């Protein structure tokens, strides 16, 4: 029962498209280190020996471990910012053909490790050598973040209803009954995938994932902040300045760990008004649109810097202007071609970037708008790109970057959505 976990420990765990998932890496380490500190301090305690010390007021209350002894792995994570041999030691996805057990892969649309949950399911189902193992994979994706929901089914700002709350103990028991005892329950049927469709807030069973009936539909970025299925012509580009000293702040999303920045869906309208955020919207929908599957942004952009980031957020905008975050992504320019090797960019040159926004399932209701926010930061979810081309570990100097987003006939930037016919 691999529950909200990764397929590897570089992409989708510590880094995403070359950018460090800073909030997870730092907050998770801060949480773990407290327990490590307690255990190490306990092992170093010598109260019987310390009792001999005079004067009594100089009694050694505790021997504090050295900070470097508490979380050496954090330094490793920062220093290994490319997908190198350090990370490949734990790349589960390299071993899918060797898998020999049935599995229920459970994840959440707002979970920080969603990519791994889906990748593991798809990979083992396709690559396992044993047919029974391939046919024994199941996928369950709810509206959850990394932690569970409240009894009302609330995640982030949104209450999805009690139907969003599953008894995980009972879920595991039923899966084990089928996988280990051949009990003919719901896991024995021909719909191995169960997903929660956001917007409608209902569960739905499917025969596969990604869905075979999806229609990959480009929504083109247009002048005036328009997002439309019609291709652009001669249009003026959008420009903004990204200042790493004043980054666009993280508001909800795929986060872990701790309550300092709550995870899950949250209103992104406060960021929409920033000068370093460019927003594109469809007209109010006359008919509902379901989007279920992998989201990509094909972005034509240039920068005044030798390295920078471009970020993207897909939002569901209701008639009152609330912009519910569905999924997000980032690309670090120097890792645009490969996360194994850095390649700086030429200032002023137009590049085509592909931003992976991972996966979601959402029904955009009539009257709602499909929205896209483009910027160059989502901090501290991702570490800031300082625009200097230096590696993450020791860089402190920063510079502003003048960014240009192109959307014309020669540079047809597009948000590619997996639309599900209804």
Tab-separated table of C-alpha atoms in Angstrom:
chain	number	residue	atom	x	y	z
A	1	UNK	CA	0.000	0.000	0.000
A	2	UNK	CA	2.327	2.809	-1.206
A	3	UNK	CA	0.515	5.861	0.158
A	4	UNK	CA	1.442	9.421	-0.938
A	5	UNK	CA	5.004	8.545	-1.829
A	6	UNK	CA	7.549	9.042	-4.589
A	7	UNK	CA	8.863	7.159	-7.604
A	8	UNK	CA	12.331	8.601	-7.052
A	9	UNK	CA	13.955	10.970	-4.585
A	10	UNK	CA	15.201	13.627	-6.974
A	11	UNK	CA	12.353	14.675	-9.249
A	12	UNK	CA	9.093	14.953	-7.359
A	13	UNK	CA	10.632	14.650	-3.887
A	14	UNK	CA	13.495	17.094	-3.399
A	15	UNK	CA	13.548	18.839	-6.781
A	16	UNK	CA	11.039	19.582	-9.515
A	17	UNK	CA	12.311	20.324	-13.021
A	18	UNK	CA	15.632	21.427	-11.526
A	19	UNK	CA	14.197	23.716	-8.834
A	20	UNK	CA	14.555	22.701	-5.204
A	21	UNK	CA	11.288	21.973	-3.405
A	22	UNK	CA	12.560	24.141	-0.594
A	23	UNK	CA	9.578	24.225	1.733
A	24	UNK	CA	9.370	20.443	1.883
A	25	UNK	CA	13.124	19.901	2.176
A	26	UNK	CA	13.608	22.508	4.891
A	27	UNK	CA	10.421	22.115	6.943
A	28	UNK	CA	10.543	18.311	6.870
A	29	UNK	CA	14.170	18.362	7.984
A	30	UNK	CA	13.355	20.844	10.760
A	31	UNK	CA	10.662	18.466	11.987
A	32	UNK	CA	12.870	15.372	11.846
A	33	UNK	CA	15.854	17.073	13.406
A	34	UNK	CA	13.986	17.741	16.645
A	35	UNK	CA	13.537	14.032	17.278
A	36	UNK	CA	17.116	13.341	16.176
A	37	UNK	CA	18.360	16.016	18.583
A	38	UNK	CA	16.450	14.454	21.475
A	39	UNK	CA	17.793	10.963	20.776
A	40	UNK	CA	21.379	12.090	20.252
A	41	UNK	CA	21.319	14.302	23.343
A	42	UNK	CA	20.002	11.348	25.344
A	43	UNK	CA	22.786	9.082	24.075
A	44	UNK	CA	25.417	11.687	25.004
A	45	UNK	CA	24.072	12.347	28.491
A	46	UNK	CA	26.454	11.441	31.362
A	47	UNK	CA	24.693	12.764	34.495
A	48	UNK	CA	26.638	10.415	36.825
A	49	UNK	CA	29.952	11.793	35.547
A	50	UNK	CA	28.722	15.377	35.403
A	51	UNK	CA	27.641	15.204	39.050
A	52	UNK	CA	31.324	15.409	40.141
A	53	UNK	CA	31.752	18.845	38.619
A	54	UNK	CA	32.310	21.775	40.988
A	55	UNK	CA	30.946	24.255	41.616
A	56	UNK	CA	27.501	22.705	41.472
A	57	UNK	CA	26.193	25.656	39.487
A	58	UNK	CA	28.454	24.512	36.630
A	59	UNK	CA	26.711	21.132	36.342
A	60	UNK	CA	26.503	20.243	32.657
A	61	UNK	CA	22.798	20.064	31.903
A	62	UNK	CA	23.174	18.669	28.403
A	63	UNK	CA	25.747	17.895	25.748
A	64	UNK	CA	24.359	19.390	22.565
A	65	UNK	CA	25.215	17.480	19.376
A	66	UNK	CA	26.905	19.348	16.570
A	67	UNK	CA	24.379	20.623	13.989
A	68	UNK	CA	26.218	18.856	11.158
A	69	UNK	CA	25.604	15.533	12.912
A	70	UNK	CA	21.836	15.966	13.003
A	71	UNK	CA	20.867	16.172	9.328
A	72	UNK	CA	23.851	15.551	7.035
A	73	UNK	CA	21.427	14.457	4.324
A	74	UNK	CA	20.134	18.027	3.962
A	75	UNK	CA	23.576	19.213	2.866
A	76	UNK	CA	23.688	16.323	0.400
A	77	UNK	CA	20.325	17.316	-1.070
A	78	UNK	CA	21.431	20.896	-1.633
A	79	UNK	CA	24.831	19.981	-3.049
A	80	UNK	CA	23.428	17.395	-5.484
A	81	UNK	CA	21.121	19.666	-7.450
A	82	UNK	CA	21.401	17.625	-10.637
A	83	UNK	CA	19.998	14.156	-11.210
A	84	UNK	CA	23.309	12.408	-10.639
A	85	UNK	CA	24.512	9.074	-9.254
A	86	UNK	CA	23.684	10.161	-5.697
A	87	UNK	CA	19.963	10.121	-6.517
A	88	UNK	CA	19.911	7.165	-8.897
A	89	UNK	CA	20.692	4.801	-6.027
A	90	UNK	CA	17.085	5.222	-4.896
A	91	UNK	CA	15.287	5.528	-8.224
A	92	UNK	CA	12.383	3.163	-7.782
A	93	UNK	CA	11.184	3.745	-11.326
A	94	UNK	CA	14.278	1.950	-12.670
A	95	UNK	CA	13.025	-1.278	-11.077
A	96	UNK	CA	9.423	-1.543	-12.241
A	97	UNK	CA	10.117	-4.718	-14.289
A	98	UNK	CA	11.314	-6.422	-11.100
A	99	UNK	CA	8.164	-5.726	-9.069
A	100	UNK	CA	6.393	-8.902	-7.936
A	101	UNK	CA	3.456	-7.779	-5.787
A	102	UNK	CA	0.008	-6.329	-6.292
A	103	UNK	CA	-0.281	-2.774	-4.987
A	104	UNK	CA	-2.832	-0.082	-4.219
A	105	UNK	CA	-1.195	3.255	-5.071
A	106	UNK	CA	-2.973	6.024	-3.160
A	107	UNK	CA	-2.373	9.727	-3.659
A	108	UNK	CA	-4.032	13.115	-3.489
A	109	UNK	CA	-4.528	15.798	-6.131
A	110	UNK	CA	-3.007	18.305	-3.690
A	111	UNK	CA	-0.251	16.017	-2.393
A	112	UNK	CA	3.371	16.985	-2.882
A	113	UNK	CA	4.209	13.435	-4.038
A	114	UNK	CA	1.307	12.972	-6.461
A	115	UNK	CA	3.627	12.550	-9.436
A	116	UNK	CA	5.249	9.525	-7.822
A	117	UNK	CA	1.952	7.860	-6.917
A	118	UNK	CA	0.722	8.008	-10.504
A	119	UNK	CA	4.093	7.180	-12.048
A	120	UNK	CA	4.430	4.071	-9.876
A	121	UNK	CA	0.974	2.834	-10.854
A	122	UNK	CA	1.447	3.424	-14.576
A	123	UNK	CA	5.034	2.162	-14.602
A	124	UNK	CA	4.436	-1.136	-12.813
A	125	UNK	CA	1.227	-1.777	-14.746
A	126	UNK	CA	3.123	-1.431	-18.017
A	127	UNK	CA	6.573	-2.800	-17.183
A	128	UNK	CA	6.251	-5.582	-14.609
A	129	UNK	CA	7.325	-8.894	-16.156
A	130	UNK	CA	4.559	-10.899	-14.485
A	131	UNK	CA	1.103	-10.438	-16.046
A	132	UNK	CA	-0.640	-11.000	-12.707
A	133	UNK	CA	1.466	-8.245	-11.158
A	134	UNK	CA	0.622	-5.867	-14.000
A	135	UNK	CA	-3.077	-6.639	-13.636
A	136	UNK	CA	-2.836	-6.377	-9.853
A	137	UNK	CA	-2.082	-2.644	-9.731
A	138	UNK	CA	-4.756	-0.252	-8.456
A	139	UNK	CA	-4.800	3.558	-8.279
A	140	UNK	CA	-6.763	5.711	-5.830
A	141	UNK	CA	-6.538	9.522	-6.010
A	142	UNK	CA	-8.595	11.708	-3.700
A	143	UNK	CA	-8.789	15.466	-3.161
A	144	UNK	CA	-6.318	15.233	-0.305
A	145	UNK	CA	-3.064	16.996	0.451
A	146	UNK	CA	-0.204	15.042	2.061
A	147	UNK	CA	-2.077	14.696	5.332
A	148	UNK	CA	-5.639	13.519	5.834
A	149	UNK	CA	-8.786	15.595	5.728
A	150	UNK	CA	-11.036	16.878	8.468
A	151	UNK	CA	-14.218	14.935	9.205
A	152	UNK	CA	-16.030	17.416	6.952
A	153	UNK	CA	-13.638	16.707	4.083
A	154	UNK	CA	-11.918	20.092	4.207
A	155	UNK	CA	-8.566	20.547	2.495
A	156	UNK	CA	-7.086	24.018	2.342
A	157	UNK	CA	-9.891	26.512	1.759
A	158	UNK	CA	-12.308	23.997	0.306
A	159	UNK	CA	-14.756	21.629	1.960
A	160	UNK	CA	-15.232	18.744	-0.460
A	161	UNK	CA	-17.833	17.008	1.686
A	162	UNK	CA	-17.888	13.877	3.783
A	163	UNK	CA	-17.726	11.763	0.621
A	164	UNK	CA	-14.100	12.906	0.325
A	165	UNK	CA	-13.228	11.178	3.601
A	166	UNK	CA	-12.303	7.509	3.270
A	167	UNK	CA	-11.741	5.000	6.041
A	168	UNK	CA	-8.188	4.111	5.042
A	169	UNK	CA	-8.029	1.146	7.421
A	170	UNK	CA	-11.091	-0.349	5.768
A	171	UNK	CA	-9.717	0.531	2.326
A	172	UNK	CA	-6.469	-1.310	3.045
A	173	UNK	CA	-8.340	-4.295	4.517
A	174	UNK	CA	-10.533	-4.687	1.434
A	175	UNK	CA	-7.558	-4.425	-0.892
A	176	UNK	CA	-5.629	-7.010	1.147
A	177	UNK	CA	-8.660	-9.332	1.141
A	178	UNK	CA	-8.637	-9.265	-2.649
A	179	UNK	CA	-4.859	-9.274	-3.177
A	180	UNK	CA	-4.028	-11.936	-0.584
A	181	UNK	CA	-7.232	-13.963	-0.124
A	182	UNK	CA	-8.840	-13.603	-3.566
A	183	UNK	CA	-12.003	-12.152	-2.038
A	184	UNK	CA	-14.189	-10.925	-4.903
A	185	UNK	CA	-14.905	-7.351	-3.798
A	186	UNK	CA	-14.698	-3.997	-5.622
A	187	UNK	CA	-10.971	-4.484	-6.274
A	188	UNK	CA	-11.708	-7.550	-8.387
A	189	UNK	CA	-13.614	-5.679	-11.107
A	190	UNK	CA	-12.277	-4.227	-14.356
A	191	UNK	CA	-11.965	-0.623	-13.144
A	192	UNK	CA	-8.565	-0.459	-11.429
A	193	UNK	CA	-8.627	3.343	-11.103
A	194	UNK	CA	-10.727	5.439	-8.743
A	195	UNK	CA	-10.436	9.226	-8.874
A	196	UNK	CA	-12.158	12.140	-7.170
A	197	UNK	CA	-13.316	14.736	-9.700
A	198	UNK	CA	-12.805	18.188	-8.197
A	199	UNK	CA	-15.440	20.790	-8.939
A	200	UNK	CA	-18.174	18.155	-9.002
A	201	UNK	CA	-16.722	16.550	-5.861
A	202	UNK	CA	-17.646	12.996	-6.836
A	203	UNK	CA	-15.774	9.698	-7.058
A	204	UNK	CA	-15.520	7.934	-10.410
A	205	UNK	CA	-14.127	4.566	-11.446
A	206	UNK	CA	-12.051	4.272	-14.608
A	207	UNK	CA	-10.532	1.471	-16.660
A	208	UNK	CA	-7.157	3.191	-17.091
A	209	UNK	CA	-5.064	6.241	-16.340
A	210	UNK	CA	-4.373	8.483	-18.157
A	211	UNK	CA	-7.861	8.241	-19.627
A	212	UNK	CA	-7.921	6.882	-23.172
A	213	UNK	CA	-10.729	9.273	-24.131
A	214	UNK	CA	-8.848	12.462	-23.251
A	215	UNK	CA	-8.492	15.100	-25.971
A	216	UNK	CA	-5.235	17.037	-25.709
A	217	UNK	CA	-6.488	20.568	-26.267
A	218	UNK	CA	-4.238	23.650	-26.533
A	219	UNK	CA	-5.517	26.833	-24.934
A	220	UNK	CA	-3.382	29.598	-26.408
A	221	UNK	CA	-2.064	32.562	-24.460
A	222	UNK	CA	-3.369	35.692	-26.137
A	223	UNK	CA	-2.986	39.443	-25.866
A	224	UNK	CA	-4.938	41.169	-23.130
A	225	UNK	CA	-4.738	38.195	-20.794
A	226	UNK	CA	-7.003	36.008	-22.910
A	227	UNK	CA	-6.814	32.204	-22.902
A	228	UNK	CA	-8.508	30.713	-25.956
A	229	UNK	CA	-8.516	27.731	-28.311
A	230	UNK	CA	-7.957	30.005	-31.315
A	231	UNK	CA	-4.346	30.407	-32.446
A	232	UNK	CA	-2.676	33.819	-32.029
A	233	UNK	CA	-1.650	36.098	-34.874
A	234	UNK	CA	0.565	39.161	-34.599
A	235	UNK	CA	0.364	40.011	-30.916
A	236	UNK	CA	2.418	42.078	-28.513
A	237	UNK	CA	4.375	40.148	-25.894
A	238	UNK	CA	3.876	40.515	-22.136
A	239	UNK	CA	6.731	41.764	-19.973
A	240	UNK	CA	7.481	41.813	-16.267
A	241	UNK	CA	10.461	42.061	-13.940
A	242	UNK	CA	11.268	39.243	-11.545
A	243	UNK	CA	13.062	40.369	-8.387
A	244	UNK	CA	14.247	37.455	-6.205
A	245	UNK	CA	14.279	39.850	-3.240
A	246	UNK	CA	10.500	40.168	-3.661
A	247	UNK	CA	9.284	36.804	-4.964
A	248	UNK	CA	5.696	35.821	-5.616
A	249	UNK	CA	4.656	34.091	-2.376
A	250	UNK	CA	3.354	30.566	-2.020
A	251	UNK	CA	-0.347	30.446	-1.139
A	252	UNK	CA	-1.381	26.840	-0.524
A	253	UNK	CA	-0.736	24.099	-3.023
A	254	UNK	CA	1.272	20.892	-2.854
A	255	UNK	CA	3.094	21.440	0.404
A	256	UNK	CA	4.596	19.524	3.278
A	257	UNK	CA	5.234	19.837	6.166
A	258	UNK	CA	3.800	21.720	9.160
A	259	UNK	CA	1.063	24.302	9.520
A	260	UNK	CA	3.110	27.462	8.897
A	261	UNK	CA	1.957	27.450	5.255
A	262	UNK	CA	-1.261	25.407	4.988
A	263	UNK	CA	-1.386	22.999	2.025
A	264	UNK	CA	-4.220	22.420	-0.390
A	265	UNK	CA	-6.438	24.552	-2.605
A	266	UNK	CA	-6.295	28.268	-1.838
A	267	UNK	CA	-7.322	31.540	-3.464
A	268	UNK	CA	-4.617	32.800	-5.827
A	269	UNK	CA	-6.278	36.142	-6.583
A	270	UNK	CA	-3.929	38.062	-4.219
A	271	UNK	CA	-1.000	37.061	-6.451
A	272	UNK	CA	-2.905	37.842	-9.655
A	273	UNK	CA	-2.550	41.545	-8.914
A	274	UNK	CA	1.236	41.458	-8.610
A	275	UNK	CA	3.306	43.163	-11.292
A	276	UNK	CA	5.432	40.033	-11.713
A	277	UNK	CA	2.454	37.744	-12.383
A	278	UNK	CA	0.797	37.558	-15.813
A	279	UNK	CA	-2.660	36.013	-15.796
A	280	UNK	CA	-4.579	34.554	-18.734
A	281	UNK	CA	-8.280	33.640	-18.558
A	282	UNK	CA	-10.903	32.117	-20.769
A	283	UNK	CA	-14.221	33.869	-21.181
A	284	UNK	CA	-16.879	32.583	-18.760
A	285	UNK	CA	-17.663	29.040	-19.886
A	286	UNK	CA	-21.034	28.512	-21.523
A	287	UNK	CA	-20.639	24.765	-21.020
A	288	UNK	CA	-18.742	22.882	-18.349
A	289	UNK	CA	-15.267	21.540	-19.164
A	290	UNK	CA	-13.685	18.522	-17.497
A	291	UNK	CA	-9.897	18.394	-17.353
A	292	UNK	CA	-8.440	15.084	-16.153
A	293	UNK	CA	-4.837	14.095	-16.782
A	294	UNK	CA	-1.401	15.615	-17.322
A	295	UNK	CA	-1.165	19.399	-17.711
A	296	UNK	CA	1.602	21.038	-19.760
A	297	UNK	CA	2.471	24.630	-20.568
A	298	UNK	CA	4.424	25.248	-23.772
A	299	UNK	CA	5.933	28.656	-23.086
A	300	UNK	CA	7.996	30.855	-25.385
A	301	UNK	CA	9.986	33.280	-23.265
A	302	UNK	CA	13.193	35.275	-22.999
A	303	UNK	CA	15.068	36.760	-20.061
A	304	UNK	CA	17.717	39.393	-19.445
A	305	UNK	CA	19.448	36.923	-17.100
A	306	UNK	CA	21.730	33.962	-17.777
A	307	UNK	CA	19.430	31.777	-15.697
A	308	UNK	CA	15.944	32.213	-14.272
A	309	UNK	CA	12.717	30.363	-13.503
A	310	UNK	CA	9.283	30.330	-15.068
A	311	UNK	CA	6.318	29.139	-13.035
A	312	UNK	CA	2.738	28.282	-13.938
A	313	UNK	CA	-0.486	27.767	-11.994
A	314	UNK	CA	-3.782	26.380	-13.244
A	315	UNK	CA	-6.735	27.916	-11.403
A	316	UNK	CA	-10.517	27.553	-11.465
A	317	UNK	CA	-11.991	31.067	-11.329
A	318	UNK	CA	-15.563	31.266	-10.070
A	319	UNK	CA	-18.002	34.112	-10.896
A	320	UNK	CA	-17.084	35.903	-7.644
A	321	UNK	CA	-13.399	36.005	-8.586
A	322	UNK	CA	-12.137	33.281	-6.244
A	323	UNK	CA	-9.177	31.588	-7.964
A	324	UNK	CA	-8.929	28.018	-6.675
A	325	UNK	CA	-5.488	26.518	-7.189
A	326	UNK	CA	-5.586	23.169	-8.957
A	327	UNK	CA	-1.981	22.424	-9.860
A	328	UNK	CA	1.318	24.173	-10.492
A	329	UNK	CA	4.707	23.725	-12.096
A	330	UNK	CA	8.111	25.276	-12.634
A	331	UNK	CA	11.085	25.100	-14.961
A	332	UNK	CA	14.598	26.200	-14.078
A	333	UNK	CA	16.040	27.609	-17.287
A	334	UNK	CA	19.467	26.038	-16.932
A	335	UNK	CA	17.815	22.602	-16.649
A	336	UNK	CA	15.346	23.137	-19.505
A	337	UNK	CA	16.873	20.309	-21.572
A	338	UNK	CA	18.011	17.942	-18.847
A	339	UNK	CA	18.261	17.880	-15.065
A	340	UNK	CA	21.539	15.997	-15.415
A	341	UNK	CA	23.467	18.960	-16.831
A	342	UNK	CA	23.152	22.729	-16.450
A	343	UNK	CA	23.056	24.874	-19.607
A	344	UNK	CA	22.832	28.619	-19.079
A	345	UNK	CA	20.678	30.677	-21.423
A	346	UNK	CA	21.636	33.591	-23.663
A	347	UNK	CA	20.087	36.849	-22.418
A	348	UNK	CA	17.439	38.123	-24.826
A	349	UNK	CA	17.143	34.858	-26.763
A	350	UNK	CA	13.695	33.282	-27.095
A	351	UNK	CA	13.474	29.715	-25.813
A	352	UNK	CA	10.621	27.250	-25.830
A	353	UNK	CA	10.085	25.885	-22.326
A	354	UNK	CA	7.846	23.020	-21.313
A	355	UNK	CA	6.451	23.371	-17.812
A	356	UNK	CA	5.092	20.194	-16.253
A	357	UNK	CA	2.100	21.038	-14.063
A	358	UNK	CA	1.683	17.390	-13.118
A	359	UNK	CA	-1.864	16.038	-13.015
A	360	UNK	CA	-5.334	16.958	-11.817
A	361	UNK	CA	-9.008	16.173	-12.329
A	362	UNK	CA	-11.391	19.120	-12.251
A	363	UNK	CA	-14.768	20.041	-13.680
A	364	UNK	CA	-14.919	23.727	-14.583
A	365	UNK	CA	-18.576	24.600	-14.166
A	366	UNK	CA	-20.552	26.818	-16.557
A	367	UNK	CA	-19.905	30.451	-15.673
A	368	UNK	CA	-16.421	29.664	-14.362
A	369	UNK	CA	-13.195	30.527	-16.171
A	370	UNK	CA	-10.083	28.463	-16.799
A	371	UNK	CA	-7.178	30.546	-15.513
A	372	UNK	CA	-3.402	30.426	-15.866
A	373	UNK	CA	-0.907	32.437	-13.837
A	374	UNK	CA	2.632	32.778	-15.216
A	375	UNK	CA	5.455	34.156	-13.080
A	376	UNK	CA	9.037	33.374	-12.092
A	377	UNK	CA	8.672	32.350	-8.456
A	378	UNK	CA	6.526	30.395	-6.030
A	379	UNK	CA	8.453	30.870	-2.820
A	380	UNK	CA	9.104	29.086	-0.503
A	381	UNK	CA	7.487	26.086	-2.220
A	382	UNK	CA	10.457	26.325	-4.580
A	383	UNK	CA	13.762	27.992	-3.819
A	384	UNK	CA	14.292	31.345	-5.494
A	385	UNK	CA	16.322	31.506	-8.654
A	386	UNK	CA	18.763	34.353	-8.002
A	387	UNK	CA	19.211	34.873	-11.771
A	388	UNK	CA	23.011	34.650	-11.601
A	389	UNK	CA	23.561	31.115	-12.878
A	390	UNK	CA	25.218	30.006	-9.636
A	391	UNK	CA	24.397	26.676	-8.045
A	392	UNK	CA	21.908	26.577	-5.201
A	393	UNK	CA	24.199	25.562	-2.349
A	394	UNK	CA	26.214	28.707	-1.622
A	395	UNK	CA	24.699	31.429	-3.774
A	396	UNK	CA	23.733	34.697	-2.063
A	397	UNK	CA	24.125	37.364	-4.741
A	398	UNK	CA	21.044	38.180	-6.766
A	399	UNK	CA	19.936	40.301	-9.686
A	400	UNK	CA	16.614	41.262	-11.221
A	401	UNK	CA	15.512	39.640	-14.477
A	402	UNK	CA	13.397	41.285	-17.167
A	403	UNK	CA	11.128	38.570	-18.538
A	404	UNK	CA	9.202	38.505	-21.816
A	405	UNK	CA	6.354	36.075	-22.541
A	406	UNK	CA	5.638	35.607	-26.259
A	407	UNK	CA	2.296	34.551	-27.735
A	408	UNK	CA	2.121	35.141	-31.468
A	409	UNK	CA	2.007	33.103	-34.664
A	410	UNK	CA	5.732	32.341	-34.486
A	411	UNK	CA	5.676	31.687	-30.737
A	412	UNK	CA	2.290	30.072	-29.951
A	413	UNK	CA	2.544	29.646	-26.184
A	414	UNK	CA	-0.185	27.238	-25.089
A	415	UNK	CA	-1.618	25.557	-22.023
A	416	UNK	CA	-2.276	21.973	-23.120
A	417	UNK	CA	-5.215	20.469	-21.245
A	418	UNK	CA	-6.532	16.876	-21.248
A	419	UNK	CA	-10.198	17.626	-21.933
A	420	UNK	CA	-12.621	14.776	-21.255
A	421	UNK	CA	-15.615	14.707	-23.626
A	422	UNK	CA	-19.041	14.683	-21.991
